[in-house]
């Protein structure tokens, strides 16, 4: 069965902290994605990667960076967390046809 | 990427057929139409994808007219568990393409 896991379901961090969100998929998928979801705004793409060590900016990359050193793992990094980064973060992966994406359970991050 | 427009919300009763329409006037020749479903506190789940005419699977049907400027997701005989947000997405199926999610349609099913 397809599986995308995220390191935490809930996370509370302080303003200015460096935050790492980890995502792992076990499907040998080429593409991996990071989204954030906020009430009234739907899902917004932060970054995606279509190969190891490759990354592309999505709609809202400011304040975030990503790392993909291995095919199965895609990390989202908040260099200096701010309160406006409080959100639900969703990771997804897909094979070479990107439209059938598999999502993880999400990480609800609160920055205080 | 083609912009999509769909209703913000819809209400239905158990056992009814629900049709959610999505407009995508600027769809490109190589774009596909894909629908996702999202339950509260979960990530979205792929439902169905199509290019033209009609596609049916065990969950839903997708109707796409000849001009492809709109599409309709049809859910037969909905139940309470179909209460969710439904997203319509349009874009190329080429490798390296990212999805653009809109705000979706919140479907509420009552008994």
mmCIF file with all atom_site columns, C-alpha atoms in Angstrom:
data_model
loop_
_atom_site.group_PDB
_atom_site.id
_atom_site.type_symbol
_atom_site.label_atom_id
_atom_site.label_alt_id
_atom_site.label_comp_id
_atom_site.label_asym_id
_atom_site.label_entity_id
_atom_site.label_seq_id
_atom_site.pdbx_PDB_ins_code
_atom_site.Cartn_x
_atom_site.Cartn_y
_atom_site.Cartn_z
_atom_site.occupancy
_atom_site.B_iso_or_equiv
_atom_site.pdbx_formal_charge
_atom_site.auth_seq_id
_atom_site.auth_comp_id
_atom_site.auth_asym_id
_atom_site.auth_atom_id
_atom_site.pdbx_PDB_model_num
ATOM 1   C CA . UNK A 1 1   ? 0.000   0.000  0.000   1.00 0.00 ? 1   UNK A CA 1
ATOM 2   C CA . UNK A 1 2   ? 1.165   3.499  -0.890  1.00 0.00 ? 2   UNK A CA 1
ATOM 3   C CA . UNK A 1 3   ? 2.571   5.422  2.019   1.00 0.00 ? 3   UNK A CA 1
ATOM 4   C CA . UNK A 1 4   ? 3.726   8.979  2.642   1.00 0.00 ? 4   UNK A CA 1
ATOM 5   C CA . UNK A 1 5   ? 4.760   9.745  6.190   1.00 0.00 ? 5   UNK A CA 1
ATOM 6   C CA . UNK A 1 6   ? 5.529   13.036 7.857   1.00 0.00 ? 6   UNK A CA 1
ATOM 7   C CA . UNK A 1 7   ? 7.735   13.367 10.899  1.00 0.00 ? 7   UNK A CA 1
ATOM 8   C CA . UNK A 1 8   ? 5.176   15.008 13.199  1.00 0.00 ? 8   UNK A CA 1
ATOM 9   C CA . UNK A 1 9   ? 1.400   15.509 13.278  1.00 0.00 ? 9   UNK A CA 1
ATOM 10  C CA . UNK A 1 10  ? 1.657   18.517 15.573  1.00 0.00 ? 10  UNK A CA 1
ATOM 11  C CA . UNK A 1 11  ? 4.569   20.855 16.199  1.00 0.00 ? 11  UNK A CA 1
ATOM 12  C CA . UNK A 1 12  ? 4.924   24.014 18.291  1.00 0.00 ? 12  UNK A CA 1
ATOM 13  C CA . UNK A 1 13  ? 7.911   26.269 17.722  1.00 0.00 ? 13  UNK A CA 1
ATOM 14  C CA . UNK A 1 14  ? 8.970   29.729 18.781  1.00 0.00 ? 14  UNK A CA 1
ATOM 15  C CA . UNK A 1 15  ? 9.508   32.701 16.501  1.00 0.00 ? 15  UNK A CA 1
ATOM 16  C CA . UNK A 1 16  ? 13.017  32.711 15.073  1.00 0.00 ? 16  UNK A CA 1
ATOM 17  C CA . UNK A 1 17  ? 13.635  28.984 15.489  1.00 0.00 ? 17  UNK A CA 1
ATOM 18  C CA . UNK A 1 18  ? 14.853  26.868 12.600  1.00 0.00 ? 18  UNK A CA 1
ATOM 19  C CA . UNK A 1 19  ? 12.256  24.222 11.812  1.00 0.00 ? 19  UNK A CA 1
ATOM 20  C CA . UNK A 1 20  ? 12.656  20.987 9.864   1.00 0.00 ? 20  UNK A CA 1
ATOM 21  C CA . UNK A 1 21  ? 9.674   19.109 8.474   1.00 0.00 ? 21  UNK A CA 1
ATOM 22  C CA . UNK A 1 22  ? 10.495  15.670 7.114   1.00 0.00 ? 22  UNK A CA 1
ATOM 23  C CA . UNK A 1 23  ? 8.601   13.662 4.548   1.00 0.00 ? 23  UNK A CA 1
ATOM 24  C CA . UNK A 1 24  ? 9.310   10.090 3.472   1.00 0.00 ? 24  UNK A CA 1
ATOM 25  C CA . UNK A 1 25  ? 7.639   8.057  0.739   1.00 0.00 ? 25  UNK A CA 1
ATOM 26  C CA . UNK A 1 26  ? 8.021   4.349  0.105   1.00 0.00 ? 26  UNK A CA 1
ATOM 27  C CA . UNK A 1 27  ? 6.787   4.220  -3.498  1.00 0.00 ? 27  UNK A CA 1
ATOM 28  C CA . UNK A 1 28  ? 10.019  5.069  -5.346  1.00 0.00 ? 28  UNK A CA 1
ATOM 29  C CA . UNK A 1 29  ? 8.302   8.180  -6.730  1.00 0.00 ? 29  UNK A CA 1
ATOM 30  C CA . UNK A 1 30  ? 10.267  10.745 -8.677  1.00 0.00 ? 30  UNK A CA 1
ATOM 31  C CA . UNK A 1 31  ? 8.195   13.794 -7.716  1.00 0.00 ? 31  UNK A CA 1
ATOM 32  C CA . UNK A 1 32  ? 7.726   15.184 -4.236  1.00 0.00 ? 32  UNK A CA 1
ATOM 33  C CA . UNK A 1 33  ? 5.844   18.286 -3.125  1.00 0.00 ? 33  UNK A CA 1
ATOM 34  C CA . UNK A 1 34  ? 5.340   20.539 -0.127  1.00 0.00 ? 34  UNK A CA 1
ATOM 35  C CA . UNK A 1 35  ? 2.077   22.478 0.310   1.00 0.00 ? 35  UNK A CA 1
ATOM 36  C CA . UNK A 1 36  ? 0.610   24.569 3.039   1.00 0.00 ? 36  UNK A CA 1
ATOM 37  C CA . UNK A 1 37  ? -3.091  24.775 3.697   1.00 0.00 ? 37  UNK A CA 1
ATOM 38  C CA . UNK A 1 38  ? -4.824  27.663 5.398   1.00 0.00 ? 38  UNK A CA 1
ATOM 39  C CA . UNK A 1 39  ? -8.545  28.279 5.963   1.00 0.00 ? 39  UNK A CA 1
ATOM 40  C CA . UNK A 1 40  ? -10.104 30.086 3.027   1.00 0.00 ? 40  UNK A CA 1
ATOM 41  C CA . UNK A 1 41  ? -6.961  29.836 0.907   1.00 0.00 ? 41  UNK A CA 1
ATOM 42  C CA . UNK A 1 42  ? -6.944  26.160 -0.078  1.00 0.00 ? 42  UNK A CA 1
ATOM 43  C CA . UNK A 1 43  ? -3.675  24.371 -0.765  1.00 0.00 ? 43  UNK A CA 1
ATOM 44  C CA . UNK A 1 44  ? -0.726  26.409 -1.936  1.00 0.00 ? 44  UNK A CA 1
ATOM 45  C CA . UNK A 1 45  ? 2.443   24.925 -3.383  1.00 0.00 ? 45  UNK A CA 1
ATOM 46  C CA . UNK A 1 46  ? 5.661   25.899 -1.619  1.00 0.00 ? 46  UNK A CA 1
ATOM 47  C CA . UNK A 1 47  ? 8.308   23.810 -3.406  1.00 0.00 ? 47  UNK A CA 1
ATOM 48  C CA . UNK A 1 48  ? 8.504   20.660 -5.427  1.00 0.00 ? 48  UNK A CA 1
ATOM 49  C CA . UNK A 1 49  ? 11.209  18.305 -6.593  1.00 0.00 ? 49  UNK A CA 1
ATOM 50  C CA . UNK A 1 50  ? 11.170  16.060 -9.640  1.00 0.00 ? 50  UNK A CA 1
ATOM 51  C CA . UNK A 1 51  ? 14.484  14.358 -8.950  1.00 0.00 ? 51  UNK A CA 1
ATOM 52  C CA . UNK A 1 52  ? 17.117  13.959 -6.271  1.00 0.00 ? 52  UNK A CA 1
ATOM 53  C CA . UNK A 1 53  ? 18.904  17.254 -5.593  1.00 0.00 ? 53  UNK A CA 1
ATOM 54  C CA . UNK A 1 54  ? 16.487  19.072 -7.907  1.00 0.00 ? 54  UNK A CA 1
ATOM 55  C CA . UNK A 1 55  ? 13.989  21.640 -6.658  1.00 0.00 ? 55  UNK A CA 1
ATOM 56  C CA . UNK A 1 56  ? 11.555  24.110 -8.128  1.00 0.00 ? 56  UNK A CA 1
ATOM 57  C CA . UNK A 1 57  ? 9.799   27.017 -6.449  1.00 0.00 ? 57  UNK A CA 1
ATOM 58  C CA . UNK A 1 58  ? 6.065   26.894 -6.160  1.00 0.00 ? 58  UNK A CA 1
ATOM 59  C CA . UNK A 1 59  ? 3.700   29.786 -5.539  1.00 0.00 ? 59  UNK A CA 1
ATOM 60  C CA . UNK A 1 60  ? 4.898   30.784 -2.073  1.00 0.00 ? 60  UNK A CA 1
ATOM 61  C CA . UNK A 1 61  ? 8.576   29.827 -1.544  1.00 0.00 ? 61  UNK A CA 1
ATOM 62  C CA . UNK A 1 62  ? 9.530   32.898 0.499   1.00 0.00 ? 62  UNK A CA 1
ATOM 63  C CA . UNK A 1 63  ? 10.747  32.002 3.966   1.00 0.00 ? 63  UNK A CA 1
ATOM 64  C CA . UNK A 1 64  ? 11.199  28.332 3.084   1.00 0.00 ? 64  UNK A CA 1
ATOM 65  C CA . UNK A 1 65  ? 13.893  26.110 1.639   1.00 0.00 ? 65  UNK A CA 1
ATOM 66  C CA . UNK A 1 66  ? 13.954  22.410 0.791   1.00 0.00 ? 66  UNK A CA 1
ATOM 67  C CA . UNK A 1 67  ? 16.388  19.556 0.606   1.00 0.00 ? 67  UNK A CA 1
ATOM 68  C CA . UNK A 1 68  ? 16.231  16.290 -1.314  1.00 0.00 ? 68  UNK A CA 1
ATOM 69  C CA . UNK A 1 69  ? 19.379  14.255 -0.835  1.00 0.00 ? 69  UNK A CA 1
ATOM 70  C CA . UNK A 1 70  ? 17.676  10.881 -1.276  1.00 0.00 ? 70  UNK A CA 1
ATOM 71  C CA . UNK A 1 71  ? 14.830  9.900  -3.560  1.00 0.00 ? 71  UNK A CA 1
ATOM 72  C CA . UNK A 1 72  ? 12.506  8.887  -0.744  1.00 0.00 ? 72  UNK A CA 1
ATOM 73  C CA . UNK A 1 73  ? 13.002  11.917 1.494   1.00 0.00 ? 73  UNK A CA 1
ATOM 74  C CA . UNK A 1 74  ? 12.019  15.568 1.001   1.00 0.00 ? 74  UNK A CA 1
ATOM 75  C CA . UNK A 1 75  ? 12.606  18.072 3.774   1.00 0.00 ? 75  UNK A CA 1
ATOM 76  C CA . UNK A 1 76  ? 11.039  21.484 4.225   1.00 0.00 ? 76  UNK A CA 1
ATOM 77  C CA . UNK A 1 77  ? 13.059  24.002 6.207   1.00 0.00 ? 77  UNK A CA 1
ATOM 78  C CA . UNK A 1 78  ? 11.850  27.185 7.838   1.00 0.00 ? 78  UNK A CA 1
ATOM 79  C CA . UNK A 1 79  ? 15.086  29.094 8.356   1.00 0.00 ? 79  UNK A CA 1
ATOM 80  C CA . UNK A 1 80  ? 13.608  31.488 10.928  1.00 0.00 ? 80  UNK A CA 1
ATOM 81  C CA . UNK A 1 81  ? 10.051  30.629 11.834  1.00 0.00 ? 81  UNK A CA 1
ATOM 82  C CA . UNK A 1 82  ? 7.515   33.437 11.976  1.00 0.00 ? 82  UNK A CA 1
ATOM 83  C CA . UNK A 1 83  ? 3.941   33.512 13.247  1.00 0.00 ? 83  UNK A CA 1
ATOM 84  C CA . UNK A 1 84  ? 2.571   33.831 9.692   1.00 0.00 ? 84  UNK A CA 1
ATOM 85  C CA . UNK A 1 85  ? 4.005   30.394 8.986   1.00 0.00 ? 85  UNK A CA 1
ATOM 86  C CA . UNK A 1 86  ? 1.543   28.823 11.391  1.00 0.00 ? 86  UNK A CA 1
ATOM 87  C CA . UNK A 1 87  ? -0.290  26.432 9.107   1.00 0.00 ? 87  UNK A CA 1
ATOM 88  C CA . UNK A 1 88  ? -1.007  22.850 8.082   1.00 0.00 ? 88  UNK A CA 1
ATOM 89  C CA . UNK A 1 89  ? 1.873   21.502 5.984   1.00 0.00 ? 89  UNK A CA 1
ATOM 90  C CA . UNK A 1 90  ? 1.203   18.678 3.568   1.00 0.00 ? 90  UNK A CA 1
ATOM 91  C CA . UNK A 1 91  ? 3.733   16.581 1.719   1.00 0.00 ? 91  UNK A CA 1
ATOM 92  C CA . UNK A 1 92  ? 2.895   14.586 -1.416  1.00 0.00 ? 92  UNK A CA 1
ATOM 93  C CA . UNK A 1 93  ? 4.611   12.362 -3.933  1.00 0.00 ? 93  UNK A CA 1
ATOM 94  C CA . UNK A 1 94  ? 3.838   11.132 -7.420  1.00 0.00 ? 94  UNK A CA 1
ATOM 95  C CA . UNK A 1 95  ? 5.337   9.002  -10.146 1.00 0.00 ? 95  UNK A CA 1
ATOM 96  C CA . UNK A 1 96  ? 6.316   10.349 -13.567 1.00 0.00 ? 96  UNK A CA 1
ATOM 97  C CA . UNK A 1 97  ? 2.680   11.368 -14.166 1.00 0.00 ? 97  UNK A CA 1
ATOM 98  C CA . UNK A 1 98  ? 2.361   14.085 -11.552 1.00 0.00 ? 98  UNK A CA 1
ATOM 99  C CA . UNK A 1 99  ? -1.397  14.375 -11.376 1.00 0.00 ? 99  UNK A CA 1
ATOM 100 C CA . UNK A 1 100 ? -1.995  11.346 -9.213  1.00 0.00 ? 100 UNK A CA 1
ATOM 101 C CA . UNK A 1 101 ? -0.375  12.546 -6.024  1.00 0.00 ? 101 UNK A CA 1
ATOM 102 C CA . UNK A 1 102 ? -0.332  10.720 -2.717  1.00 0.00 ? 102 UNK A CA 1
ATOM 103 C CA . UNK A 1 103 ? -0.493  12.915 0.340   1.00 0.00 ? 103 UNK A CA 1
ATOM 104 C CA . UNK A 1 104 ? 0.814   12.439 3.847   1.00 0.00 ? 104 UNK A CA 1
ATOM 105 C CA . UNK A 1 105 ? -1.327  13.079 6.944   1.00 0.00 ? 105 UNK A CA 1
ATOM 106 C CA . UNK A 1 106 ? -0.020  16.624 7.387   1.00 0.00 ? 106 UNK A CA 1
ATOM 107 C CA . UNK A 1 107 ? 1.879   18.496 10.104  1.00 0.00 ? 107 UNK A CA 1
ATOM 108 C CA . UNK A 1 108 ? 0.042   21.209 11.974  1.00 0.00 ? 108 UNK A CA 1
ATOM 109 C CA . UNK A 1 109 ? 2.716   23.745 12.858  1.00 0.00 ? 109 UNK A CA 1
ATOM 110 C CA . UNK A 1 110 ? 2.108   26.500 15.367  1.00 0.00 ? 110 UNK A CA 1
ATOM 111 C CA . UNK A 1 111 ? 4.677   29.282 15.689  1.00 0.00 ? 111 UNK A CA 1
ATOM 112 C CA . UNK A 1 112 ? 4.332   31.360 18.842  1.00 0.00 ? 112 UNK A CA 1
ATOM 113 C CA . UNK B 2 1   ? -1.735  26.655 -16.053 1.00 0.00 ? 1   UNK B CA 1
ATOM 114 C CA . UNK B 2 2   ? -5.446  26.976 -16.621 1.00 0.00 ? 2   UNK B CA 1
ATOM 115 C CA . UNK B 2 3   ? -7.451  28.680 -13.912 1.00 0.00 ? 3   UNK B CA 1
ATOM 116 C CA . UNK B 2 4   ? -10.462 26.799 -12.572 1.00 0.00 ? 4   UNK B CA 1
ATOM 117 C CA . UNK B 2 5   ? -13.726 28.042 -11.104 1.00 0.00 ? 5   UNK B CA 1
ATOM 118 C CA . UNK B 2 6   ? -16.010 25.854 -9.027  1.00 0.00 ? 6   UNK B CA 1
ATOM 119 C CA . UNK B 2 7   ? -18.781 26.547 -6.500  1.00 0.00 ? 7   UNK B CA 1
ATOM 120 C CA . UNK B 2 8   ? -17.645 27.325 -2.979  1.00 0.00 ? 8   UNK B CA 1
ATOM 121 C CA . UNK B 2 9   ? -20.166 24.971 -1.402  1.00 0.00 ? 9   UNK B CA 1
ATOM 122 C CA . UNK B 2 10  ? -22.982 22.528 -2.133  1.00 0.00 ? 10  UNK B CA 1
ATOM 123 C CA . UNK B 2 11  ? -25.544 20.748 0.005   1.00 0.00 ? 11  UNK B CA 1
ATOM 124 C CA . UNK B 2 12  ? -27.144 17.380 -0.619  1.00 0.00 ? 12  UNK B CA 1
ATOM 125 C CA . UNK B 2 13  ? -29.043 14.571 1.067   1.00 0.00 ? 13  UNK B CA 1
ATOM 126 C CA . UNK B 2 14  ? -28.077 10.956 1.392   1.00 0.00 ? 14  UNK B CA 1
ATOM 127 C CA . UNK B 2 15  ? -28.930 8.853  -1.633  1.00 0.00 ? 15  UNK B CA 1
ATOM 128 C CA . UNK B 2 16  ? -28.935 11.740 -4.099  1.00 0.00 ? 16  UNK B CA 1
ATOM 129 C CA . UNK B 2 17  ? -26.635 12.128 -7.073  1.00 0.00 ? 17  UNK B CA 1
ATOM 130 C CA . UNK B 2 18  ? -24.334 15.137 -6.775  1.00 0.00 ? 18  UNK B CA 1
ATOM 131 C CA . UNK B 2 19  ? -22.816 16.940 -9.730  1.00 0.00 ? 19  UNK B CA 1
ATOM 132 C CA . UNK B 2 20  ? -20.028 19.451 -9.186  1.00 0.00 ? 20  UNK B CA 1
ATOM 133 C CA . UNK B 2 21  ? -19.112 21.551 -12.188 1.00 0.00 ? 21  UNK B CA 1
ATOM 134 C CA . UNK B 2 22  ? -15.748 23.139 -12.802 1.00 0.00 ? 22  UNK B CA 1
ATOM 135 C CA . UNK B 2 23  ? -15.063 25.839 -15.399 1.00 0.00 ? 23  UNK B CA 1
ATOM 136 C CA . UNK B 2 24  ? -11.681 26.001 -17.110 1.00 0.00 ? 24  UNK B CA 1
ATOM 137 C CA . UNK B 2 25  ? -12.024 28.273 -20.119 1.00 0.00 ? 25  UNK B CA 1
ATOM 138 C CA . UNK B 2 26  ? -8.299  28.511 -20.813 1.00 0.00 ? 26  UNK B CA 1
ATOM 139 C CA . UNK B 2 27  ? -7.536  24.807 -20.824 1.00 0.00 ? 27  UNK B CA 1
ATOM 140 C CA . UNK B 2 28  ? -4.612  23.915 -23.077 1.00 0.00 ? 28  UNK B CA 1
ATOM 141 C CA . UNK B 2 29  ? -4.488  21.122 -25.611 1.00 0.00 ? 29  UNK B CA 1
ATOM 142 C CA . UNK B 2 30  ? -2.273  18.874 -23.482 1.00 0.00 ? 30  UNK B CA 1
ATOM 143 C CA . UNK B 2 31  ? -4.008  19.582 -20.165 1.00 0.00 ? 31  UNK B CA 1
ATOM 144 C CA . UNK B 2 32  ? -5.762  16.900 -18.164 1.00 0.00 ? 32  UNK B CA 1
ATOM 145 C CA . UNK B 2 33  ? -8.609  17.428 -15.681 1.00 0.00 ? 33  UNK B CA 1
ATOM 146 C CA . UNK B 2 34  ? -8.174  15.875 -12.266 1.00 0.00 ? 34  UNK B CA 1
ATOM 147 C CA . UNK B 2 35  ? -10.348 15.805 -9.154  1.00 0.00 ? 35  UNK B CA 1
ATOM 148 C CA . UNK B 2 36  ? -9.272  15.319 -5.560  1.00 0.00 ? 36  UNK B CA 1
ATOM 149 C CA . UNK B 2 37  ? -11.254 14.777 -2.360  1.00 0.00 ? 37  UNK B CA 1
ATOM 150 C CA . UNK B 2 38  ? -10.189 15.964 1.067   1.00 0.00 ? 38  UNK B CA 1
ATOM 151 C CA . UNK B 2 39  ? -11.661 15.014 4.437   1.00 0.00 ? 39  UNK B CA 1
ATOM 152 C CA . UNK B 2 40  ? -11.017 17.143 7.523   1.00 0.00 ? 40  UNK B CA 1
ATOM 153 C CA . UNK B 2 41  ? -7.562  16.653 9.053   1.00 0.00 ? 41  UNK B CA 1
ATOM 154 C CA . UNK B 2 42  ? -6.394  14.522 6.132   1.00 0.00 ? 42  UNK B CA 1
ATOM 155 C CA . UNK B 2 43  ? -4.422  15.127 2.968   1.00 0.00 ? 43  UNK B CA 1
ATOM 156 C CA . UNK B 2 44  ? -6.265  15.221 -0.392  1.00 0.00 ? 44  UNK B CA 1
ATOM 157 C CA . UNK B 2 45  ? -6.969  11.959 -2.165  1.00 0.00 ? 45  UNK B CA 1
ATOM 158 C CA . UNK B 2 46  ? -6.970  11.446 -5.941  1.00 0.00 ? 46  UNK B CA 1
ATOM 159 C CA . UNK B 2 47  ? -10.450 10.562 -7.238  1.00 0.00 ? 47  UNK B CA 1
ATOM 160 C CA . UNK B 2 48  ? -10.440 10.630 -11.006 1.00 0.00 ? 48  UNK B CA 1
ATOM 161 C CA . UNK B 2 49  ? -8.733  12.056 -14.061 1.00 0.00 ? 49  UNK B CA 1
ATOM 162 C CA . UNK B 2 50  ? -9.821  12.565 -17.648 1.00 0.00 ? 50  UNK B CA 1
ATOM 163 C CA . UNK B 2 51  ? -8.951  14.229 -20.925 1.00 0.00 ? 51  UNK B CA 1
ATOM 164 C CA . UNK B 2 52  ? -12.205 14.145 -22.882 1.00 0.00 ? 52  UNK B CA 1
ATOM 165 C CA . UNK B 2 53  ? -15.688 12.546 -22.970 1.00 0.00 ? 53  UNK B CA 1
ATOM 166 C CA . UNK B 2 54  ? -16.465 10.379 -19.966 1.00 0.00 ? 54  UNK B CA 1
ATOM 167 C CA . UNK B 2 55  ? -14.405 8.530  -17.406 1.00 0.00 ? 55  UNK B CA 1
ATOM 168 C CA . UNK B 2 56  ? -15.879 6.295  -14.718 1.00 0.00 ? 56  UNK B CA 1
ATOM 169 C CA . UNK B 2 57  ? -14.338 4.443  -11.809 1.00 0.00 ? 57  UNK B CA 1
ATOM 170 C CA . UNK B 2 58  ? -15.644 2.857  -8.623  1.00 0.00 ? 58  UNK B CA 1
ATOM 171 C CA . UNK B 2 59  ? -15.919 6.226  -6.888  1.00 0.00 ? 59  UNK B CA 1
ATOM 172 C CA . UNK B 2 60  ? -17.175 8.749  -9.450  1.00 0.00 ? 60  UNK B CA 1
ATOM 173 C CA . UNK B 2 61  ? -17.744 9.714  -13.049 1.00 0.00 ? 61  UNK B CA 1
ATOM 174 C CA . UNK B 2 62  ? -16.186 12.607 -14.881 1.00 0.00 ? 62  UNK B CA 1
ATOM 175 C CA . UNK B 2 63  ? -17.965 14.216 -17.815 1.00 0.00 ? 63  UNK B CA 1
ATOM 176 C CA . UNK B 2 64  ? -16.027 16.448 -20.189 1.00 0.00 ? 64  UNK B CA 1
ATOM 177 C CA . UNK B 2 65  ? -17.783 18.128 -23.137 1.00 0.00 ? 65  UNK B CA 1
ATOM 178 C CA . UNK B 2 66  ? -16.181 18.379 -26.548 1.00 0.00 ? 66  UNK B CA 1
ATOM 179 C CA . UNK B 2 67  ? -14.873 21.935 -26.035 1.00 0.00 ? 67  UNK B CA 1
ATOM 180 C CA . UNK B 2 68  ? -13.290 20.882 -22.686 1.00 0.00 ? 68  UNK B CA 1
ATOM 181 C CA . UNK B 2 69  ? -13.981 24.302 -21.172 1.00 0.00 ? 69  UNK B CA 1
ATOM 182 C CA . UNK B 2 70  ? -15.780 22.717 -18.255 1.00 0.00 ? 70  UNK B CA 1
ATOM 183 C CA . UNK B 2 71  ? -16.094 19.370 -16.544 1.00 0.00 ? 71  UNK B CA 1
ATOM 184 C CA . UNK B 2 72  ? -18.542 17.765 -14.131 1.00 0.00 ? 72  UNK B CA 1
ATOM 185 C CA . UNK B 2 73  ? -17.718 15.396 -11.318 1.00 0.00 ? 73  UNK B CA 1
ATOM 186 C CA . UNK B 2 74  ? -20.658 13.122 -10.613 1.00 0.00 ? 74  UNK B CA 1
ATOM 187 C CA . UNK B 2 75  ? -21.001 11.279 -7.309  1.00 0.00 ? 75  UNK B CA 1
ATOM 188 C CA . UNK B 2 76  ? -23.788 8.669  -7.416  1.00 0.00 ? 76  UNK B CA 1
ATOM 189 C CA . UNK B 2 77  ? -25.986 8.150  -4.354  1.00 0.00 ? 77  UNK B CA 1
ATOM 190 C CA . UNK B 2 78  ? -23.928 10.113 -1.851  1.00 0.00 ? 78  UNK B CA 1
ATOM 191 C CA . UNK B 2 79  ? -23.696 9.159  1.791   1.00 0.00 ? 79  UNK B CA 1
ATOM 192 C CA . UNK B 2 80  ? -22.726 11.127 4.895   1.00 0.00 ? 80  UNK B CA 1
ATOM 193 C CA . UNK B 2 81  ? -19.144 9.960  4.424   1.00 0.00 ? 81  UNK B CA 1
ATOM 194 C CA . UNK B 2 82  ? -18.925 11.849 1.131   1.00 0.00 ? 82  UNK B CA 1
ATOM 195 C CA . UNK B 2 83  ? -18.951 15.127 3.055   1.00 0.00 ? 83  UNK B CA 1
ATOM 196 C CA . UNK B 2 84  ? -15.623 16.633 2.043   1.00 0.00 ? 84  UNK B CA 1
ATOM 197 C CA . UNK B 2 85  ? -13.915 19.314 -0.029  1.00 0.00 ? 85  UNK B CA 1
ATOM 198 C CA . UNK B 2 86  ? -13.593 18.514 -3.730  1.00 0.00 ? 86  UNK B CA 1
ATOM 199 C CA . UNK B 2 87  ? -10.871 20.114 -5.832  1.00 0.00 ? 87  UNK B CA 1
ATOM 200 C CA . UNK B 2 88  ? -10.791 20.455 -9.609  1.00 0.00 ? 88  UNK B CA 1
ATOM 201 C CA . UNK B 2 89  ? -7.332  20.783 -11.142 1.00 0.00 ? 89  UNK B CA 1
ATOM 202 C CA . UNK B 2 90  ? -6.261  21.357 -14.722 1.00 0.00 ? 90  UNK B CA 1
ATOM 203 C CA . UNK B 2 91  ? -2.768  21.019 -16.103 1.00 0.00 ? 91  UNK B CA 1
ATOM 204 C CA . UNK B 2 92  ? -0.249  19.059 -18.103 1.00 0.00 ? 92  UNK B CA 1
ATOM 205 C CA . UNK B 2 93  ? 0.555   15.502 -17.095 1.00 0.00 ? 93  UNK B CA 1
ATOM 206 C CA . UNK B 2 94  ? 4.199   15.917 -18.009 1.00 0.00 ? 94  UNK B CA 1
ATOM 207 C CA . UNK B 2 95  ? 6.920   15.073 -15.545 1.00 0.00 ? 95  UNK B CA 1
ATOM 208 C CA . UNK B 2 96  ? 8.072   18.064 -13.545 1.00 0.00 ? 96  UNK B CA 1
ATOM 209 C CA . UNK B 2 97  ? 4.676   19.770 -13.576 1.00 0.00 ? 97  UNK B CA 1
ATOM 210 C CA . UNK B 2 98  ? 3.199   20.874 -10.276 1.00 0.00 ? 98  UNK B CA 1
ATOM 211 C CA . UNK B 2 99  ? -0.460  20.880 -9.307  1.00 0.00 ? 99  UNK B CA 1
ATOM 212 C CA . UNK B 2 100 ? -2.294  24.084 -8.600  1.00 0.00 ? 100 UNK B CA 1
ATOM 213 C CA . UNK B 2 101 ? -5.096  23.624 -6.111  1.00 0.00 ? 101 UNK B CA 1
ATOM 214 C CA . UNK B 2 102 ? -7.884  26.184 -5.870  1.00 0.00 ? 102 UNK B CA 1
ATOM 215 C CA . UNK B 2 103 ? -10.208 26.611 -2.920  1.00 0.00 ? 103 UNK B CA 1
ATOM 216 C CA . UNK B 2 104 ? -12.381 23.656 -3.822  1.00 0.00 ? 104 UNK B CA 1
ATOM 217 C CA . UNK B 2 105 ? -16.074 22.918 -3.285  1.00 0.00 ? 105 UNK B CA 1
ATOM 218 C CA . UNK B 2 106 ? -17.245 21.981 0.188   1.00 0.00 ? 106 UNK B CA 1
ATOM 219 C CA . UNK B 2 107 ? -19.915 19.302 -0.149  1.00 0.00 ? 107 UNK B CA 1
ATOM 220 C CA . UNK B 2 108 ? -22.159 18.768 2.863   1.00 0.00 ? 108 UNK B CA 1
ATOM 221 C CA . UNK B 2 109 ? -24.343 15.659 2.878   1.00 0.00 ? 109 UNK B CA 1
ATOM 222 C CA . UNK B 2 110 ? -27.198 15.445 5.355   1.00 0.00 ? 110 UNK B CA 1
ATOM 223 C CA . UNK B 2 111 ? -29.477 12.601 6.392   1.00 0.00 ? 111 UNK B CA 1
#
